[in-house]
GROMACS .gro file of C-alpha atoms in nm:
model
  390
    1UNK     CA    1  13.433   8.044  10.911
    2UNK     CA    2  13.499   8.005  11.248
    3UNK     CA    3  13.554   7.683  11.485
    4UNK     CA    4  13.483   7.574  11.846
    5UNK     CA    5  13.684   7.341  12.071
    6UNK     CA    6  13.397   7.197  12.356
    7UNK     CA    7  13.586   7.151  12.665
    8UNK     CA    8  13.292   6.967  12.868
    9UNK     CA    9  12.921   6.870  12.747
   10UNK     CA   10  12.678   6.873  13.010
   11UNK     CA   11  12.292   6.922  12.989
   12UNK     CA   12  12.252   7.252  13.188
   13UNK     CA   13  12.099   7.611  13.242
   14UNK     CA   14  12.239   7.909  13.247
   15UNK     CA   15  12.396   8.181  13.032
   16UNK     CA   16  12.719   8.299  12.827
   17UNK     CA   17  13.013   8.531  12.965
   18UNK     CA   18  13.257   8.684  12.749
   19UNK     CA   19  13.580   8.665  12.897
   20UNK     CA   20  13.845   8.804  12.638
   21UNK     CA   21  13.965   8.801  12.292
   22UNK     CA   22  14.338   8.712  12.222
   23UNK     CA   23  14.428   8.868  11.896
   24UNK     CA   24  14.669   8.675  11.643
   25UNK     CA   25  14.802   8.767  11.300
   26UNK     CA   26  14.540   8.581  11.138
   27UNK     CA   27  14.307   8.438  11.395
   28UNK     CA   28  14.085   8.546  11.712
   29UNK     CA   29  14.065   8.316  12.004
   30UNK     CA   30  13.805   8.422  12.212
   31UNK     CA   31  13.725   8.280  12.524
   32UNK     CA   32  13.380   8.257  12.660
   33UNK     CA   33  13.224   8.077  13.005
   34UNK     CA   34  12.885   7.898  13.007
   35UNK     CA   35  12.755   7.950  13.351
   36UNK     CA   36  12.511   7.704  13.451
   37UNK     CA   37  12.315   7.577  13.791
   38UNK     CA   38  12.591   7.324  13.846
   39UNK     CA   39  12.879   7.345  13.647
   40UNK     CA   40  13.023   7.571  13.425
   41UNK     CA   41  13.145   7.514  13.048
   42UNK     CA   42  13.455   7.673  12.877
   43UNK     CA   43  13.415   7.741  12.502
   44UNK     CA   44  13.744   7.855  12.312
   45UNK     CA   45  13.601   8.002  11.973
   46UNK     CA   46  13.845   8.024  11.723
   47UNK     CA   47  13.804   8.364  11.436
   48UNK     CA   48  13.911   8.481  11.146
   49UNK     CA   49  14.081   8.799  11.230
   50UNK     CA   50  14.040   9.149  11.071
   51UNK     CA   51  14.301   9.398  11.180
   52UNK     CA   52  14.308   9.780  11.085
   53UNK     CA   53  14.584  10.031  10.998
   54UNK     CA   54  14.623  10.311  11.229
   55UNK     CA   55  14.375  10.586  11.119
   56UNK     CA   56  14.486  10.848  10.849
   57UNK     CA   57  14.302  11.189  10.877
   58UNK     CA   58  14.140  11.431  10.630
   59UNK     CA   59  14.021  11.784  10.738
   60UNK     CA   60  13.703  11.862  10.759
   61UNK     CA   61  13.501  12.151  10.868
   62UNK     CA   62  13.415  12.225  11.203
   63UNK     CA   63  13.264  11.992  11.470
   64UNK     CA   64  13.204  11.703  11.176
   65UNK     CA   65  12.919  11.493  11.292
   66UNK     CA   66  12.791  11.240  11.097
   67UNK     CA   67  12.955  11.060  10.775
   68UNK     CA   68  12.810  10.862  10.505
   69UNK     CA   69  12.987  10.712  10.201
   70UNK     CA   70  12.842  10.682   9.826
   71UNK     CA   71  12.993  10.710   9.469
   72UNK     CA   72  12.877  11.105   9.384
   73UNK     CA   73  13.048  11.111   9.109
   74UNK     CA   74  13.006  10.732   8.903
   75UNK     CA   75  13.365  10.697   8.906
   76UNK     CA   76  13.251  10.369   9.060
   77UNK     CA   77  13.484  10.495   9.392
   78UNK     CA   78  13.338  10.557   9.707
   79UNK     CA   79  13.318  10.917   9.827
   80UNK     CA   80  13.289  11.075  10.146
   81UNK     CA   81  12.978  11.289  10.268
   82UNK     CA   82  13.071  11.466  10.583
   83UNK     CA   83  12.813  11.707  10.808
   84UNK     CA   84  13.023  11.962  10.935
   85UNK     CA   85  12.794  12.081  11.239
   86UNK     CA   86  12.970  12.364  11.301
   87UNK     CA   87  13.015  12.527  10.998
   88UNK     CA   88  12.669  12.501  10.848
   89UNK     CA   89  12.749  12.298  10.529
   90UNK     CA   90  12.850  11.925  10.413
   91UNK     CA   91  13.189  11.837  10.278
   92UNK     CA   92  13.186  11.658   9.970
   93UNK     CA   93  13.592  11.431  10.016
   94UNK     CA   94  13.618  11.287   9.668
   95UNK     CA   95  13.813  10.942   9.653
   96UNK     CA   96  14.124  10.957   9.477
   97UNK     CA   97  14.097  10.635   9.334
   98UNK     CA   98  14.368  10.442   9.552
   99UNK     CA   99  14.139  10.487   9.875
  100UNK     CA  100  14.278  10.845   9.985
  101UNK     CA  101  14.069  11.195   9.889
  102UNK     CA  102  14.081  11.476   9.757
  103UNK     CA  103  14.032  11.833  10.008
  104UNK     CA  104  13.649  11.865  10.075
  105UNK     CA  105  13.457  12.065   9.823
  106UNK     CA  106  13.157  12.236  10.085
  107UNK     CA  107  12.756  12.351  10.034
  108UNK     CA  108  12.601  12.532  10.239
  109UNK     CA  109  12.307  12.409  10.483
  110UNK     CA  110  12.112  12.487  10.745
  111UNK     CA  111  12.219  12.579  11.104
  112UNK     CA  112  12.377  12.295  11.272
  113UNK     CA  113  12.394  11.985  11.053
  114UNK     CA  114  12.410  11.738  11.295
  115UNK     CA  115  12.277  11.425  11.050
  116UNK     CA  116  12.343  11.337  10.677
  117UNK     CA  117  12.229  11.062  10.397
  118UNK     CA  118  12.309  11.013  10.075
  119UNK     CA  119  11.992  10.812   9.887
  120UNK     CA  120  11.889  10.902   9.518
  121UNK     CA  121  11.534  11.074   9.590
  122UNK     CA  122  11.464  11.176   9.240
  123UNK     CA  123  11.509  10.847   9.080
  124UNK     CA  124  11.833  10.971   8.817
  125UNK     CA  125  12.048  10.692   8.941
  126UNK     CA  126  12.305  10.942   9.098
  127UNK     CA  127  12.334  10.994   9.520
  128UNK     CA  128  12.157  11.299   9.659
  129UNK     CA  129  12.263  11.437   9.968
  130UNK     CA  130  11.994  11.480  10.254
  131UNK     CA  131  12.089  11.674  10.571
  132UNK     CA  132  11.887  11.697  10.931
  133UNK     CA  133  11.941  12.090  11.036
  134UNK     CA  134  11.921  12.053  11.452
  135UNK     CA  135  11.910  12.430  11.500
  136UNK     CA  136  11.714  12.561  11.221
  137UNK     CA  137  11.462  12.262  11.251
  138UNK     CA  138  11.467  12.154  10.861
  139UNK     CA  139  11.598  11.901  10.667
  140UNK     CA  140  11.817  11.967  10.334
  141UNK     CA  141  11.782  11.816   9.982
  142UNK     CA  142  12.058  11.844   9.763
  143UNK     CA  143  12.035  11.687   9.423
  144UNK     CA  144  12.330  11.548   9.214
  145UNK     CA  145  12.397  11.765   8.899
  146UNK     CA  146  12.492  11.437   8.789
  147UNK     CA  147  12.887  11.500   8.783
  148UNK     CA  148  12.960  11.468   9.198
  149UNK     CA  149  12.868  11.861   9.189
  150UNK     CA  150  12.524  11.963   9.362
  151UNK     CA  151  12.219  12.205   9.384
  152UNK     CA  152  12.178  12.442   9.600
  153UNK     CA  153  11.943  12.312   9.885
  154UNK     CA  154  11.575  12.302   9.933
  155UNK     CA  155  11.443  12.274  10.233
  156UNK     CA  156  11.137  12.096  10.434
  157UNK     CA  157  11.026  12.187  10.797
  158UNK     CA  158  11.049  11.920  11.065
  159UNK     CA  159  10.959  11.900  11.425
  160UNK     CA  160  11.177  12.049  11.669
  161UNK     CA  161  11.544  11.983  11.678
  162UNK     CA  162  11.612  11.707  11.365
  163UNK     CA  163  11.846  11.504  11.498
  164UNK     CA  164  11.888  11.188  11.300
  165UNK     CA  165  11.723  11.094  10.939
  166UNK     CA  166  11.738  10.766  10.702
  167UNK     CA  167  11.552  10.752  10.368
  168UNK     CA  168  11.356  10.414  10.289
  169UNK     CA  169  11.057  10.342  10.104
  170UNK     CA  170  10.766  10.329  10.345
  171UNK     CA  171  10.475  10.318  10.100
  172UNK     CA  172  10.584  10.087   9.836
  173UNK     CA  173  10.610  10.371   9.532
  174UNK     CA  174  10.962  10.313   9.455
  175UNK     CA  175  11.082  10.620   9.545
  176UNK     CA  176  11.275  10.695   9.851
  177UNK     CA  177  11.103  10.863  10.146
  178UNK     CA  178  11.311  11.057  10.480
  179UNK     CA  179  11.257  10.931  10.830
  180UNK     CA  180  11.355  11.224  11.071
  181UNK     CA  181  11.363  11.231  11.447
  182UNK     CA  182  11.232  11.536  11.606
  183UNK     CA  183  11.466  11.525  11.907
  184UNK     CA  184  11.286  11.780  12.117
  185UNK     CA  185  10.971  11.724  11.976
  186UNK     CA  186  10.965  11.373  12.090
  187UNK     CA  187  10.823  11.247  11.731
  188UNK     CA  188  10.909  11.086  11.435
  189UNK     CA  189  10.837  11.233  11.090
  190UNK     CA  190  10.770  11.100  10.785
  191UNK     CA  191  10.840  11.311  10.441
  192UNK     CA  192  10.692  11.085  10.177
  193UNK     CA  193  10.885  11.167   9.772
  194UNK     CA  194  10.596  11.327   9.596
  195UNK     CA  195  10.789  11.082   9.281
  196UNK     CA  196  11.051  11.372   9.170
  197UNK     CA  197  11.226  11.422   9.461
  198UNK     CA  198  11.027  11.678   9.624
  199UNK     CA  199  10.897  11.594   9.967
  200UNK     CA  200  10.538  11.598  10.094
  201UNK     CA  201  10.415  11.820  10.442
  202UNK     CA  202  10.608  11.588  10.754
  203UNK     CA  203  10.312  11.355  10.918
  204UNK     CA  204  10.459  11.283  11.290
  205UNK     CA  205  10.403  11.036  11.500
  206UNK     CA  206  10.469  11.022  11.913
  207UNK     CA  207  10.804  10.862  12.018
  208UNK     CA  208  10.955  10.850  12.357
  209UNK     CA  209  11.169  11.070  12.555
  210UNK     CA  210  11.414  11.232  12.324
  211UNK     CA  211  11.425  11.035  12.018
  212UNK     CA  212  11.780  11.043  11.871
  213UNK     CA  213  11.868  10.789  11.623
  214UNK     CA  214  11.647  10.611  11.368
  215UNK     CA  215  11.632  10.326  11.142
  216UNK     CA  216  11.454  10.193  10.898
  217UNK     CA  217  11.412   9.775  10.859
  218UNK     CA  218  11.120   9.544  10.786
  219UNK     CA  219  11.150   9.402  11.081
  220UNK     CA  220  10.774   9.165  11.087
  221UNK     CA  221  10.881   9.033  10.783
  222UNK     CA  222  10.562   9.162  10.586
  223UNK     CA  223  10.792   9.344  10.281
  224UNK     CA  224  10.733   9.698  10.457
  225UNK     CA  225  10.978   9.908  10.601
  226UNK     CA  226  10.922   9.982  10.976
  227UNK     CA  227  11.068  10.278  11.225
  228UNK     CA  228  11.252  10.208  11.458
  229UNK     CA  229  11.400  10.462  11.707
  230UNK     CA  230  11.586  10.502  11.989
  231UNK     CA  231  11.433  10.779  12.288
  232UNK     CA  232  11.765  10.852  12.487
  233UNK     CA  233  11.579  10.986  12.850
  234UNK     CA  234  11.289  10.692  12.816
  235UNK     CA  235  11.583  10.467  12.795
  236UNK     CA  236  11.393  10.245  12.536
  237UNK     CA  237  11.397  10.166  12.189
  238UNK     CA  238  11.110  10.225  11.987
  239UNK     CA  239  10.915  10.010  11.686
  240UNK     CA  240  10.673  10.144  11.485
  241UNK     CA  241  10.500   9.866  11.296
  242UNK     CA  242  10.416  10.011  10.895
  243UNK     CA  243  10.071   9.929  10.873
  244UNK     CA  244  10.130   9.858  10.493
  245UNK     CA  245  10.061  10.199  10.336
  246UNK     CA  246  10.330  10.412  10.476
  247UNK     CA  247  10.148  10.478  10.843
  248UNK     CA  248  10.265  10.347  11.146
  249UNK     CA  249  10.130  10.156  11.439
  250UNK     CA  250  10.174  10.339  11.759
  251UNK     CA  251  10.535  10.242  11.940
  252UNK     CA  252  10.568   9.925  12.106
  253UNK     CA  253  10.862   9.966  12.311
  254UNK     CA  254  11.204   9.757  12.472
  255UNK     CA  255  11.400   9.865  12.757
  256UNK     CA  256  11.759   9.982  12.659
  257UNK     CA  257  12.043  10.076  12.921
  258UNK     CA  258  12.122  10.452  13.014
  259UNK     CA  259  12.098  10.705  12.723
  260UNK     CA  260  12.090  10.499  12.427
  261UNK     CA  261  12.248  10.767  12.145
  262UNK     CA  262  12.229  10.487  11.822
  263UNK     CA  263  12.066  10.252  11.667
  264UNK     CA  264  12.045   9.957  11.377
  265UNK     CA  265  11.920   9.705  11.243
  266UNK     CA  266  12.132   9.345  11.124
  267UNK     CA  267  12.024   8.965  11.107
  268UNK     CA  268  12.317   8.892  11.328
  269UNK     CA  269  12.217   8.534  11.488
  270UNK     CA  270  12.124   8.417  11.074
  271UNK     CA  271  11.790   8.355  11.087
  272UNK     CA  272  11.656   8.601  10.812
  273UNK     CA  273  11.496   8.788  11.072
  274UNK     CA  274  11.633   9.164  11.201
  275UNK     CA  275  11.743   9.231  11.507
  276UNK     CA  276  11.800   9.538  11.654
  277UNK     CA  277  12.137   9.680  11.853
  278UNK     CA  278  12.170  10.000  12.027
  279UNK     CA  279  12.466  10.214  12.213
  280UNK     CA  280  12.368  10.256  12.524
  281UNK     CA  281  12.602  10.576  12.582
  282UNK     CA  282  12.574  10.643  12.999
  283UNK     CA  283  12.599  10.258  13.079
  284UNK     CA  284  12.900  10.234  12.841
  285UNK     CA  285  12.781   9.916  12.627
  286UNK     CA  286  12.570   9.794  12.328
  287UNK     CA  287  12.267   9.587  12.343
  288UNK     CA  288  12.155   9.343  12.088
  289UNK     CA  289  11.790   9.256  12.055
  290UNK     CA  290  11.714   8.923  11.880
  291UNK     CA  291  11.431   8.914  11.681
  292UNK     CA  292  11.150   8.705  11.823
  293UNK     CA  293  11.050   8.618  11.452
  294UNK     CA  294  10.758   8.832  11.444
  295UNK     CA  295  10.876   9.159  11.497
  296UNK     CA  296  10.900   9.114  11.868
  297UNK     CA  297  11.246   9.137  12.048
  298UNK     CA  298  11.359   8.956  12.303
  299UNK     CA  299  11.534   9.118  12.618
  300UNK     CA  300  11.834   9.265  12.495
  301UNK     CA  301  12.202   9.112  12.597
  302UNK     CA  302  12.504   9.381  12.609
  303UNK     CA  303  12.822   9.401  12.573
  304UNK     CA  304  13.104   9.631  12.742
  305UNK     CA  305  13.226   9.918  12.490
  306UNK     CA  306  13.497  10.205  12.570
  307UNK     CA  307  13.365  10.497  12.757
  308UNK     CA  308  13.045  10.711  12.604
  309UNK     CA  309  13.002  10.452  12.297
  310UNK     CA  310  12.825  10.723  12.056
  311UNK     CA  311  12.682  10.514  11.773
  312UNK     CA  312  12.686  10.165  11.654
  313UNK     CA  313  12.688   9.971  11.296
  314UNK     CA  314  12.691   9.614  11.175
  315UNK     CA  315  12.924   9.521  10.915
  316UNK     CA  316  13.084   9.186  10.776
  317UNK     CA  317  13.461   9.333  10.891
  318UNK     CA  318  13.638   8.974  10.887
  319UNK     CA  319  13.449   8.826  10.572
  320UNK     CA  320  13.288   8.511  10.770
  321UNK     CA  321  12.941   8.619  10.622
  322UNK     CA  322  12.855   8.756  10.939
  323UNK     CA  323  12.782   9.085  11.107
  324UNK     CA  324  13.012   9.222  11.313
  325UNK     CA  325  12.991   9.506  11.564
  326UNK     CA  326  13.148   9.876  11.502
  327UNK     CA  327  13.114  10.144  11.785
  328UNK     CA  328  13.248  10.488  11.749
  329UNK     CA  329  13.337  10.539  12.159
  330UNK     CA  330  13.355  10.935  12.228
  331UNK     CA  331  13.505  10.894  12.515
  332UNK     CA  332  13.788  10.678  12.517
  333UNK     CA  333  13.827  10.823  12.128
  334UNK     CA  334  13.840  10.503  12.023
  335UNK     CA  335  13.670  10.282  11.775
  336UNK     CA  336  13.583   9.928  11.882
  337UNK     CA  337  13.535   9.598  11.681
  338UNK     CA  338  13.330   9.337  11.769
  339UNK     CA  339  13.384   9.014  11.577
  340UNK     CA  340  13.040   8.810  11.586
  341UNK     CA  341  13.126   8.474  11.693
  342UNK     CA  342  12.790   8.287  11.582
  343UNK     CA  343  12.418   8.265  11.743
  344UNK     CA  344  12.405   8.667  11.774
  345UNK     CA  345  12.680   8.625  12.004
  346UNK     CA  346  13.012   8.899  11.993
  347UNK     CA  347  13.370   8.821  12.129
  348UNK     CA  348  13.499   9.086  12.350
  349UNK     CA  349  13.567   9.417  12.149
  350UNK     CA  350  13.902   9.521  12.000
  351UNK     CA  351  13.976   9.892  12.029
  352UNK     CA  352  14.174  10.089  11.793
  353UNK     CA  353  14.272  10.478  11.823
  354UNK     CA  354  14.105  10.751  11.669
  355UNK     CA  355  14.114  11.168  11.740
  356UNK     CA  356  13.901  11.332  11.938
  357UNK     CA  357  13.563  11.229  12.014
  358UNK     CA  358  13.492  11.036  11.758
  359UNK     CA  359  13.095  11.012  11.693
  360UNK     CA  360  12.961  10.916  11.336
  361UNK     CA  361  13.148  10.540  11.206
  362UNK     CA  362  13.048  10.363  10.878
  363UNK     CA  363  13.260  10.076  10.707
  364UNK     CA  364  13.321  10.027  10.340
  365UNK     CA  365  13.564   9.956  10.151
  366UNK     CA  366  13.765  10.286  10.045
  367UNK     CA  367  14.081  10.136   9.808
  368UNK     CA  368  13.888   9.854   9.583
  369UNK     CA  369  14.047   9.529   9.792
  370UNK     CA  370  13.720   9.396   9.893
  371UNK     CA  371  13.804   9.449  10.252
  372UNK     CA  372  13.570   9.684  10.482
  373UNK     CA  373  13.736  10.034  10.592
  374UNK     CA  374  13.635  10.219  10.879
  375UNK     CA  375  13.526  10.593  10.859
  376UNK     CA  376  13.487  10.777  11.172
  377UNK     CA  377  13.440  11.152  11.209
  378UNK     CA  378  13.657  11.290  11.495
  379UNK     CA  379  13.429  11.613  11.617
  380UNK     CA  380  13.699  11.771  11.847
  381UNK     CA  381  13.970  11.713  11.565
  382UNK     CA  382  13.787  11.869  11.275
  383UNK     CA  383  13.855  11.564  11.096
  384UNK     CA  384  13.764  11.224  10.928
  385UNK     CA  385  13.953  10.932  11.006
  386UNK     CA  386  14.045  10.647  10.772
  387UNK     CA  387  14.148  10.295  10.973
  388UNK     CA  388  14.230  10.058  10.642
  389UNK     CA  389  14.176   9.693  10.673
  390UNK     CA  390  14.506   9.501  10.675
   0.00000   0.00000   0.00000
């Protein structure tokens, strides 16, 4: 759903510069220079636009880290799963029904809950809650009574310092496995669901540098699930190839900018295939990687964020059926948009306030009018942030 006016057509090489983004009440015009050997070309790129509401704020606990949203309690409403770093427990924010929640109803975790998930491990149809512990080096189950209450925890050891976790199926069973990075441990482990919800012994395998964020994506197209992480101080993103029973090929690696903090996965040039994008935190942009076609990447291209962009997702924020760009920017507590303008290419982002140091962002769509929400979780506020889409 979008348009482009060509101001000259010339054969030539070169490559694509973003200049800006003029935003209108119901369009986008984005401007963007072809630079080639001889001449240059000016595309004007017309959008739908997607605008959001300044943010409304719900308490939290303290230091709220990472945010995830599912239906807990089948009210066919999307909840909010907040992990409250700070004070050792998740907050459960129920939705009201209308797109605002209820106060936070809290269980307890480990010590510094720093990454959480909400996949149903034990196969009742309802949302568990999983949790990465960073300081007491586990990772939290919490199963759904069934009713949006839970059970107390169980825990599993990890590697040193869980930072970030994602449940997939990596061995084809049906039943959802967790995907932890060991931060400190420089590895990757892999809790396969013994089939009730319990979780087998962690098997690791070696990442980079201080592996932060991971994802899960078939990325070779064979119908498995692959790792893919990014190791902030190798400044490279990580694939692990699943070798088709739930083991992994050692990482084959891509060179990132400064401290990449975040990763994920999106088809976001349309080809079917995955490609990979990453917040590269120190060098204050994101990089896209465009999938080769076989599970290779291609040198990624970036794009200029606010300061310290902390973590990156890919949602369809202006309904064009494709993926746009979210970044949760701790620095300039900001949140910015990226609308994708076609090819894997992004229009220059559009920045909206949030509190302070915003570092966990998902979008979905909180009141039931089939537009995407953003959720951030402001760590310095103690709170969670609501930007509706207008």
């Amino acid at each position: 759903m979008y348009s482009t006016s060509r101001v000259q057509e010339r054969p030539c090489a070169g490559s694509f510069e973003s200049l800006e983004t003029k935003q209108y009440s119901d369009k986008a015009i984005a401007f963007h220079n072809y630079i080639g050997t001889n001449n240059n070309i000016r595309f004007v790129i017309a959008l739908w636009n997607r605008t959001f509401a300044a943010q409304v704020t719900y308490s939290t606990g303290t230091g709220p880290h990472s945010v995830v949203a599912a239906d807990v309690n089948g009210d066919s409403k999307l909840d909010l799963i907040v992990a409250n770093s700070g004070s050792r427990n998740v907050g459960i924010l129920l939705n009201n029904g209308d797109g605002t929640f209820a106060t936070q109803i809290t269980y307890s975790t480990g010590s510094v809950p720093i990454s959480v998930g909400a996949p149903d491990v034990n196969g009742d149809n309802n949302p568990d809650i999983v949790v990465a512990n960073q300081a007491s080096d586990t990772v939290s189950v919490l199963l759904n009574n069934g009713n949006g209450t839970f059970a107390t925890q169980v825990t599993y050891s990890t590697g040193s310092s869980p930072y970030s976790l994602v449940a997939a199926d990596v061995n084809g069973d049906s039943k959802l496995d967790i995907i932890v990075a060991n931060l400190v441990s420089n590895n990757v482990g892999v809790f396969l669901n013994n089939g009730d919800g319990t979780f087998a012994t962690q098997v690791t395998y070696s990442a980079g540098n201080y592996p932060i964020s991971v994802a899960a994506a078939d990325v070779n197209g064979d119908r498995k699930l692959d790792i893919i992480v990014v190791n902030g101080n190798s400044r490279n993103v990580g694939v692990f190839l699943n070798n088709g029973n739930g083991t992994f090929a050692t990482q084959v690696t891509y060179s990132t900018g400064t401290s990449p903090q975040s990763v994920v996965a999106a088809d976001v040039n349309g080809d079917t295939k995955l490609d990979i994008i990453v917040a590269n935190y120190v060098s204050n942009n994101v990089g896209v990687f465009l999938n080769n076609g076989d599970g290779t990447f291609a040198t990624q291209v970036t794009y200029s964020t606010g300061t310290y962009p902390q973590s990156v997702i890919a949602a369809d924020v202006n309904r064009d059926s494709k993926l746009d760009l979210i970044v949760a920017n701790s620095g300039s507590d900001s949140v910015s948009v990226f609308l994708n303008i076609g090819n894997g290419m992004f229009a220059t982002q559009v920045t909206y306030s949030t509190g302070s140091l915003p570092y966990s962002v998902a979008a979905v769509d909180v009141n039931g009018d089939r537009k995407l929400d953003i959720i951030v979780t402001n760590v310095n506020s103690n709170n969670v942030g609501i930007l509706l889409a207008v």
